[in-house]
Structure formats: structure tokens, C-alpha cells
PDB file of C-alpha atoms in Angstrom:
ATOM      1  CA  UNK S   1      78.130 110.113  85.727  1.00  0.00           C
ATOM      2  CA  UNK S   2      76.727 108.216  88.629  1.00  0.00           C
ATOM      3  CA  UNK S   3      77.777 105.208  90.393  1.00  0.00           C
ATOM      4  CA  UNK S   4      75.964 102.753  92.735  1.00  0.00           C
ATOM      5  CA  UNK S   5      77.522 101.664  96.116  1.00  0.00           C
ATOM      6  CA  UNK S   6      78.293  97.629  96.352  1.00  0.00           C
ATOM      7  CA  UNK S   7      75.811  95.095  98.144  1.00  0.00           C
ATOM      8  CA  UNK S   8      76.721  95.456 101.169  1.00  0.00           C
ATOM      9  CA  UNK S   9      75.673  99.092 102.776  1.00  0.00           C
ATOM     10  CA  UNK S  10      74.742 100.423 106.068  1.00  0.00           C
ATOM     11  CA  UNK S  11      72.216 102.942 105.797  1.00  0.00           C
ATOM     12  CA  UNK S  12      73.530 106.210 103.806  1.00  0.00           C
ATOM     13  CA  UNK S  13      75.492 103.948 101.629  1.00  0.00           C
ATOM     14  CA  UNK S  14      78.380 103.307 104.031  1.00  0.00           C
ATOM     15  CA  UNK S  15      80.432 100.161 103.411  1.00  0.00           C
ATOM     16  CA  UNK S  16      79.814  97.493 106.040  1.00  0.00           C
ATOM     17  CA  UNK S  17      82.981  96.040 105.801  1.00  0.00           C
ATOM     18  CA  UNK S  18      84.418  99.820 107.153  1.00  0.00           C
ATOM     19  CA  UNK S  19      83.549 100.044 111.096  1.00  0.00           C
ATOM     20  CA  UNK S  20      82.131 102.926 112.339  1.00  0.00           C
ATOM     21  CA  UNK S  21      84.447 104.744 115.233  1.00  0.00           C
ATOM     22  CA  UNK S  22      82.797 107.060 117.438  1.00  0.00           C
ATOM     23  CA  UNK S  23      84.614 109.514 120.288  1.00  0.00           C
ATOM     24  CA  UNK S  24      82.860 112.183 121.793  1.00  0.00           C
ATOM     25  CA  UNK S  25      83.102 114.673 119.510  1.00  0.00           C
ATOM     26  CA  UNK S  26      84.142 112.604 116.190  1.00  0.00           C
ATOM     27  CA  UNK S  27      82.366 110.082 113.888  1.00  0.00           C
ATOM     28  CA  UNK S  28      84.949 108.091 111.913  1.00  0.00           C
ATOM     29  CA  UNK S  29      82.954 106.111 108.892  1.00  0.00           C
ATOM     30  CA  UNK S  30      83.541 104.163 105.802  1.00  0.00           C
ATOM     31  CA  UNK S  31      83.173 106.606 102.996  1.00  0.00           C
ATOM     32  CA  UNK S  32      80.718 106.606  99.727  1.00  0.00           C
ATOM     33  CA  UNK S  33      80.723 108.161  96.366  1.00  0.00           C
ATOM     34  CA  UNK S  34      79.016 111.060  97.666  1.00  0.00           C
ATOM     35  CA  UNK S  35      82.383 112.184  99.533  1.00  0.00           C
ATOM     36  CA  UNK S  36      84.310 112.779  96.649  1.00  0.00           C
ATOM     37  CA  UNK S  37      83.731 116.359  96.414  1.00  0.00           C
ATOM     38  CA  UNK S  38      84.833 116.854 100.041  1.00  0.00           C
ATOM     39  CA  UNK S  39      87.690 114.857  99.583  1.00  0.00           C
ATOM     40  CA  UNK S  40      88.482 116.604  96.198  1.00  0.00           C
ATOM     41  CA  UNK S  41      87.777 120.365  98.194  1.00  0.00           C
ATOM     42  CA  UNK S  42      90.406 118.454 101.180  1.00  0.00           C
ATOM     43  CA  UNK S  43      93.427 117.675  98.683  1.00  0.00           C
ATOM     44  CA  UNK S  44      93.013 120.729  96.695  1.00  0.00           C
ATOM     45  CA  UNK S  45      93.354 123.353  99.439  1.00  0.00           C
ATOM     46  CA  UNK S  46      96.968 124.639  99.540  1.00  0.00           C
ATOM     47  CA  UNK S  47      96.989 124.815 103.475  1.00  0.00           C
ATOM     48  CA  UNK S  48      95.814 121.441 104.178  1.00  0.00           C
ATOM     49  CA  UNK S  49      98.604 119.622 101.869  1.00  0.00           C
ATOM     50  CA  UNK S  50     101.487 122.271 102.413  1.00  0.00           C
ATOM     51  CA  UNK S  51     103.265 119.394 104.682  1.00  0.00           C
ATOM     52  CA  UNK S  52     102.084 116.057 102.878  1.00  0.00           C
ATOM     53  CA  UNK S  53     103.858 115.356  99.808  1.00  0.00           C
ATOM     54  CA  UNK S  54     105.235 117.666  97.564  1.00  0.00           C
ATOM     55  CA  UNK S  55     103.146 120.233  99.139  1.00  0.00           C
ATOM     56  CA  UNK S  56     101.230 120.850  96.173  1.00  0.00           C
ATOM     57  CA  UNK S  57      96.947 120.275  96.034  1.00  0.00           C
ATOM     58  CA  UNK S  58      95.534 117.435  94.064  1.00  0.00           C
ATOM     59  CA  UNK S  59      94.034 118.091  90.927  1.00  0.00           C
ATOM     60  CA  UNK S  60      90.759 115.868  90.718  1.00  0.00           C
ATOM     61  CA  UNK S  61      92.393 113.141  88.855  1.00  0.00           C
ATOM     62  CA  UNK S  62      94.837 112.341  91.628  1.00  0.00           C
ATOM     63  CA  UNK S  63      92.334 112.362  94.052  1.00  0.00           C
ATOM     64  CA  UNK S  64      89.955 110.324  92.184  1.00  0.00           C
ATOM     65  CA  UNK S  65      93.039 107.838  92.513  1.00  0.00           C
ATOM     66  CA  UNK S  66      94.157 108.363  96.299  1.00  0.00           C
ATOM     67  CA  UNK S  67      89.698 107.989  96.750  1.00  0.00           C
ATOM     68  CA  UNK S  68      90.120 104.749  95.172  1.00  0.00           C
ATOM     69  CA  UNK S  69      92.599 103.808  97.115  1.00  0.00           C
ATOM     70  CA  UNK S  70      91.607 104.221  99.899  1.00  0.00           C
ATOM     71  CA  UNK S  71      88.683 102.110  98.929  1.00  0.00           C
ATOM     72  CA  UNK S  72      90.989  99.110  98.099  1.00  0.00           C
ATOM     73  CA  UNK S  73      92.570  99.063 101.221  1.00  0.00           C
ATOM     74  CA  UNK S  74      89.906  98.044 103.119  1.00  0.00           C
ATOM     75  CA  UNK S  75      88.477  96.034 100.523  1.00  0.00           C
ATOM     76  CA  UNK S  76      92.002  94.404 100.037  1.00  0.00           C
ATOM     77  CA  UNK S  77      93.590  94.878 103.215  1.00  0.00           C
ATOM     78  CA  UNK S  78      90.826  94.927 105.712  1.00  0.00           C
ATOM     79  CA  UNK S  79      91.812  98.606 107.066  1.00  0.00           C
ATOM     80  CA  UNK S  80      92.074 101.802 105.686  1.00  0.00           C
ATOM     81  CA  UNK S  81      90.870 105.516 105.638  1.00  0.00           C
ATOM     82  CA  UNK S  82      88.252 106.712 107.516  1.00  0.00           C
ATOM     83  CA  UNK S  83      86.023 109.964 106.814  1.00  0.00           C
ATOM     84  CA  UNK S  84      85.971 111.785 109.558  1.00  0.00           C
ATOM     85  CA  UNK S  85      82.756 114.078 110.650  1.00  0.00           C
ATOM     86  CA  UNK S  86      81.617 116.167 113.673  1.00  0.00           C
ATOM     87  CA  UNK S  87      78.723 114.661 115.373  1.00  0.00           C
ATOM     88  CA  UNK S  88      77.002 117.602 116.086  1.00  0.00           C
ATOM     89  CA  UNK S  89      77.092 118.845 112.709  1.00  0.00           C
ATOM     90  CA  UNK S  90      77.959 116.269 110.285  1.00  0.00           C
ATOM     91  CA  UNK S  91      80.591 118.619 108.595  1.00  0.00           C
ATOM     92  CA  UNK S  92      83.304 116.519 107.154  1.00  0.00           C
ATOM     93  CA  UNK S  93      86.568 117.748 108.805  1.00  0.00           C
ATOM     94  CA  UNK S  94      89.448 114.966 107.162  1.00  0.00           C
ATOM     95  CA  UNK S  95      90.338 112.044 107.119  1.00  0.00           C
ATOM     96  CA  UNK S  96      92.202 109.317 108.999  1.00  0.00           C
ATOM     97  CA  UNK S  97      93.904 105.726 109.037  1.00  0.00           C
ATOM     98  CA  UNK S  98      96.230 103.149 108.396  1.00  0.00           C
ATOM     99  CA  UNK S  99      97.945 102.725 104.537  1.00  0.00           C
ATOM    100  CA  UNK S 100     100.351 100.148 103.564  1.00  0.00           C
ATOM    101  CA  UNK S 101     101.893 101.997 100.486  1.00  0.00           C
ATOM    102  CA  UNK S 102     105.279 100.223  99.658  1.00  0.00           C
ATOM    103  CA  UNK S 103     107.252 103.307 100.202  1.00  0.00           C
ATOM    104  CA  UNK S 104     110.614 103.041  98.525  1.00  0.00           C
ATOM    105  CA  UNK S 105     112.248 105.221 101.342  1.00  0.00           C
ATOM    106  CA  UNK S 106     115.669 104.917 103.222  1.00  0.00           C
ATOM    107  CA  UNK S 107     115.874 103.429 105.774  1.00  0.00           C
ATOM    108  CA  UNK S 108     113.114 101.463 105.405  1.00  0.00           C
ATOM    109  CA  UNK S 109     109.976 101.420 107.012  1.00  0.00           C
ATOM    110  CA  UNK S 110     109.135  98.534 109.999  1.00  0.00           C
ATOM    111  CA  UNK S 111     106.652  95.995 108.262  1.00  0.00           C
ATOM    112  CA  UNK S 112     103.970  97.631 110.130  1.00  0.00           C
ATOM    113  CA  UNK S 113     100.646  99.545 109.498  1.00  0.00           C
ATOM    114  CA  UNK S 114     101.292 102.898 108.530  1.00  0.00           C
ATOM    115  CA  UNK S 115      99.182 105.861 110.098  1.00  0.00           C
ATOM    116  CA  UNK S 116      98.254 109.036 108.648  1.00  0.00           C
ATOM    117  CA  UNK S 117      95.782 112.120 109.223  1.00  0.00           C
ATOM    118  CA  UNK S 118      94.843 115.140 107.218  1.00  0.00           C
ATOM    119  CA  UNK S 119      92.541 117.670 108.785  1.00  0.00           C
ATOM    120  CA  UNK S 120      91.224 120.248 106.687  1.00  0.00           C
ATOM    121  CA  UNK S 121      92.341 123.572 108.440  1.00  0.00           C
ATOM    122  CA  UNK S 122      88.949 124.545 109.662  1.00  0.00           C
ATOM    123  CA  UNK S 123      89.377 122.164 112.246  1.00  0.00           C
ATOM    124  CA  UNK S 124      92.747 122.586 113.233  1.00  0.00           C
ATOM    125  CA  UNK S 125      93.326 123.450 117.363  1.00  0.00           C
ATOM    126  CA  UNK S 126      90.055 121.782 118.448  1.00  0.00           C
ATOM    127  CA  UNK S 127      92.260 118.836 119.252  1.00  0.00           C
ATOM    128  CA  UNK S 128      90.514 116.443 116.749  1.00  0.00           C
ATOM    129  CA  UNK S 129      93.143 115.223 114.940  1.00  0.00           C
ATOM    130  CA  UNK S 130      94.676 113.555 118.753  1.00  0.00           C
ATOM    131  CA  UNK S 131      90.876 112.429 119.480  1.00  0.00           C
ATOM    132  CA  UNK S 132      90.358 110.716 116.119  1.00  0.00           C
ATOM    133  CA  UNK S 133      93.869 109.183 115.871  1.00  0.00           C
ATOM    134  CA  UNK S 134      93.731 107.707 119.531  1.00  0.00           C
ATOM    135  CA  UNK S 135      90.554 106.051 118.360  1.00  0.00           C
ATOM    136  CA  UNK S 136      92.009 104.630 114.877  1.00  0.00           C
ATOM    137  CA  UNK S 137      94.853 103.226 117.208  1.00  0.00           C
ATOM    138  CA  UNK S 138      92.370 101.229 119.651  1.00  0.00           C
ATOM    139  CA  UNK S 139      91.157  99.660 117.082  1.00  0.00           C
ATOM    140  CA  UNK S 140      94.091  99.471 115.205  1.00  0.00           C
ATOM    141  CA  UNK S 141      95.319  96.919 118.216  1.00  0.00           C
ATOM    142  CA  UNK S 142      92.300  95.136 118.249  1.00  0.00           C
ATOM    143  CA  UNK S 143      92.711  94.345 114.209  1.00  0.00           C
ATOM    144  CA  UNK S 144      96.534  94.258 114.437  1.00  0.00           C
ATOM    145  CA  UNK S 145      96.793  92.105 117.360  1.00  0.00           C
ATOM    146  CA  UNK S 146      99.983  94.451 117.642  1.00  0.00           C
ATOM    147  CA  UNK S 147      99.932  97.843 118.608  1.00  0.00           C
ATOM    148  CA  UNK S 148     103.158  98.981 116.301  1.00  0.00           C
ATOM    149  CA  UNK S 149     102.517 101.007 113.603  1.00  0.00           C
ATOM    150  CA  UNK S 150     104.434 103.740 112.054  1.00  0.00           C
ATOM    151  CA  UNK S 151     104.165 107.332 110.706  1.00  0.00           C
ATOM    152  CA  UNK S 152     106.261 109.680 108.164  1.00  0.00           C
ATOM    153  CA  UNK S 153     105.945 113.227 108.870  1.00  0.00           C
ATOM    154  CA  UNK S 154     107.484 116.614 107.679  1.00  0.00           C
ATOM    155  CA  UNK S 155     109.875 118.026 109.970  1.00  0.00           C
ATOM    156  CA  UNK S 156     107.817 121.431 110.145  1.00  0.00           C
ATOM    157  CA  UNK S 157     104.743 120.171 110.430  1.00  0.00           C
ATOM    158  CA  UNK S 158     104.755 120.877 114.392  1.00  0.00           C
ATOM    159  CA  UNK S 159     101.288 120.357 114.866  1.00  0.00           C
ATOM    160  CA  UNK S 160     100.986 116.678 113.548  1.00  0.00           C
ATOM    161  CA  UNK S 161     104.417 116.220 115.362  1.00  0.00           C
ATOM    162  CA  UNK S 162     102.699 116.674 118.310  1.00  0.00           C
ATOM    163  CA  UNK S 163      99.802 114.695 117.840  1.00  0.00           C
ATOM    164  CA  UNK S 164     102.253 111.815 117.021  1.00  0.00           C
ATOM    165  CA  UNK S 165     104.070 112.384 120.555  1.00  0.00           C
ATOM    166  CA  UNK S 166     100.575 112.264 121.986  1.00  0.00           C
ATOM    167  CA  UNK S 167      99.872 109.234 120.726  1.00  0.00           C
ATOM    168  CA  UNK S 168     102.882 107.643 121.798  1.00  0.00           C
ATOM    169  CA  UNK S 169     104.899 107.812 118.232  1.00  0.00           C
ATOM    170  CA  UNK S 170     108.583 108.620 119.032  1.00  0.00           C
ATOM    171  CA  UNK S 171     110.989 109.383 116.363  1.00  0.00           C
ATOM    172  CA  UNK S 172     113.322 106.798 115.418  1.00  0.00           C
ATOM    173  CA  UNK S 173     114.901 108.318 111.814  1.00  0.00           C
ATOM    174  CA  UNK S 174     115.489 110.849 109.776  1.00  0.00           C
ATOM    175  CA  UNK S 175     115.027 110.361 105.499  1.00  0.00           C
ATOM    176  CA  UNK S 176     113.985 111.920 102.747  1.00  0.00           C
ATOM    177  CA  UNK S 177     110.747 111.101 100.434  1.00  0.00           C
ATOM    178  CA  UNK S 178     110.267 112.120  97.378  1.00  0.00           C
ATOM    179  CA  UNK S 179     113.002 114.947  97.583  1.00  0.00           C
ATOM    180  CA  UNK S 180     111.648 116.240 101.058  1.00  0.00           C
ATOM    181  CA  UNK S 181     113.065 115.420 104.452  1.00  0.00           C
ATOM    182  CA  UNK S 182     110.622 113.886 106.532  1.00  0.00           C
ATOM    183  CA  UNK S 183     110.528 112.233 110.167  1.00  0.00           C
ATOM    184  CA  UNK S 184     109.735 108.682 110.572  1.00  0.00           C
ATOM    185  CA  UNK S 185     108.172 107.228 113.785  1.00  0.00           C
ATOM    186  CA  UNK S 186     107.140 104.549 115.275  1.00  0.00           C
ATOM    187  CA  UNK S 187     104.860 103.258 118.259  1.00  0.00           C
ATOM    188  CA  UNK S 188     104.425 100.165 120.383  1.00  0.00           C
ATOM    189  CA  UNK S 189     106.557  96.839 119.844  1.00  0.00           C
TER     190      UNK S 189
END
């Protein structure tokens, strides 16, 4: 089955309405229907979603939906996921962004953006994850006006921890989520 991309592309068939982030090492982009495969190879590896959820890789129909998704937050909200690539190679390494997903979590989340990041585990320890989140913040306070948002993360997942203390994220509450404990933090005002 094949699909065709709205109106309004870049070249490749990236959305306009999606900026385009670049760091030094990192291109952040809109995606297209061609990066469903990667995205379906990202949530069904075992490694990359041991932390995120129930810890247990996406078949394709529930990535088909968390694709989608994605693509109606920006075309809803105005932000969303990003792909995220090398430069010098073009390999796609994850994904990364801001969500608003009505958790139904205790205590509550702040009525803020919500960040996230999921790295496939090829690129884990080259410091991407800090260098592409840093950059979804930036602009993240230029879109917000505001530069709170939040972030729920497993308590042993040390490495995105980490990057969250990094980025300035400091914990402000334990809960659990969907029958796992997880760590919720916040940064800025």
C-alpha cells in the first residue's frame, strides 16, 4: 500500500510545518512515510524499549499508531516528535520531542509540554541523546514562550536519568504508570 505525503513538503517529503533542528553532529526533521520501517525496527527492539512502558517492543500495529501520533501532534498541537539522523551518515538513530498525552498518573503532571527521547542502542554513549534534547529544549522555549516542561522516566534507566540532570530536569516525584514506578521531573518555571 502506498501513501502520498500532504501539500506542503520540503524536499524528501518532509512536513514543512515540522522545523528542521540541526547540532553538530545531529539532524532533527519532520518525519515521512518512508520512516516507518525505522521506527517499526526502533519500537520492536527489546533493548531500546526495556525502560519505556511496559518494557515490551511494539508489534507494527502499535507503532503504526504511536507513528500517527506523532504526526497529529504537530499537525494538532504545533510540536511533536522529531526523527533524529547523523549528519554524516544519514542513519536514523531515534527519536525526540515534546507529547502532551493526558497521562492519568498520580500526582499529576504540571500542565506543561512533556519531553521524551528514545535512542536506538547503536547510538547509545556518543552523547546524542544530551545533544539532541538540548536542541529540542531551545526551541522548545522559543515555541513555549516558557521553558518548563516535564519528563517521566524509569527509575533504572540511569542513562536517560542523566541526560535529564544535564538538561536541567530535577526530580520532583515519585509514581507509578501503568503498574511501573517511574520518576517524574521537571525543568524551568
Amino acid at each position: 500500500m502506498r501513501y502520498r505525503e500532504g501539500p506542503a513538503e520540503r524536499a524528501g517529503g518532509i512536513p514543512a510545518h515540522v522545523p528542521v533542528l540541526e547540532t553538530e553532529r545531529l539532524r532533527l526533521r519532520g518525519q515521512t512515510m518512508a520512516d516507518f520501517p525505522a521506527c517499526e525496527a526502533l519500537w520492536g527492539d527489546p533493548e531500546t524499549v526495556r525502560f519505556i512502558g511496559n518494557g515490551t517492543p511494539s508489534g507494527r500495529e502499535e507503532t503504526w499508531a504511536k507513528f500517527l501520533r506523532n504526526a497529529g501532534h504537530w499537525a494538532m498541537l504545533g510540536f511533536g516528535y522529531w526523527m533524529v539522523e547523523e549528519k554524516a551518515t544519514g542513519a536514523f538513530i531515534g527519536l525526540i520531542g515534546f507529547s502532551d498525552l493526558h497521562r492519568e498518573i498520580e500526582p499529576p503532571l504540571p500542565d506543561a509540554p512533556e519531553a521524551g527521547w528514545v535512542l536506538s542502542p547503536k547510538a547509545h554513549g556518543k552523547g546524542y541523546a544530551t545533544e539532541a534534547v538540548r536542541a529540542a529544549l531551545a526551541w522548545g522555549e522559543t515555541r513555549f514562550g516558557n521553558p518548563r516542561s516535564v519528563c517521566l522516566i524509569a527509575p533504572d534507566n540511569v542513562a536517560s536519568l542523566r541526560v535529564a540532570e544535564k538538561c536541567g530536569y530535577a526530580e520532583f516525584a515519585r509514581a507509578t504508570y501503568k503498574e511501573r514506578p517511574v520518576v517524574l521531573l521537571a525543568r524551568g518555571t
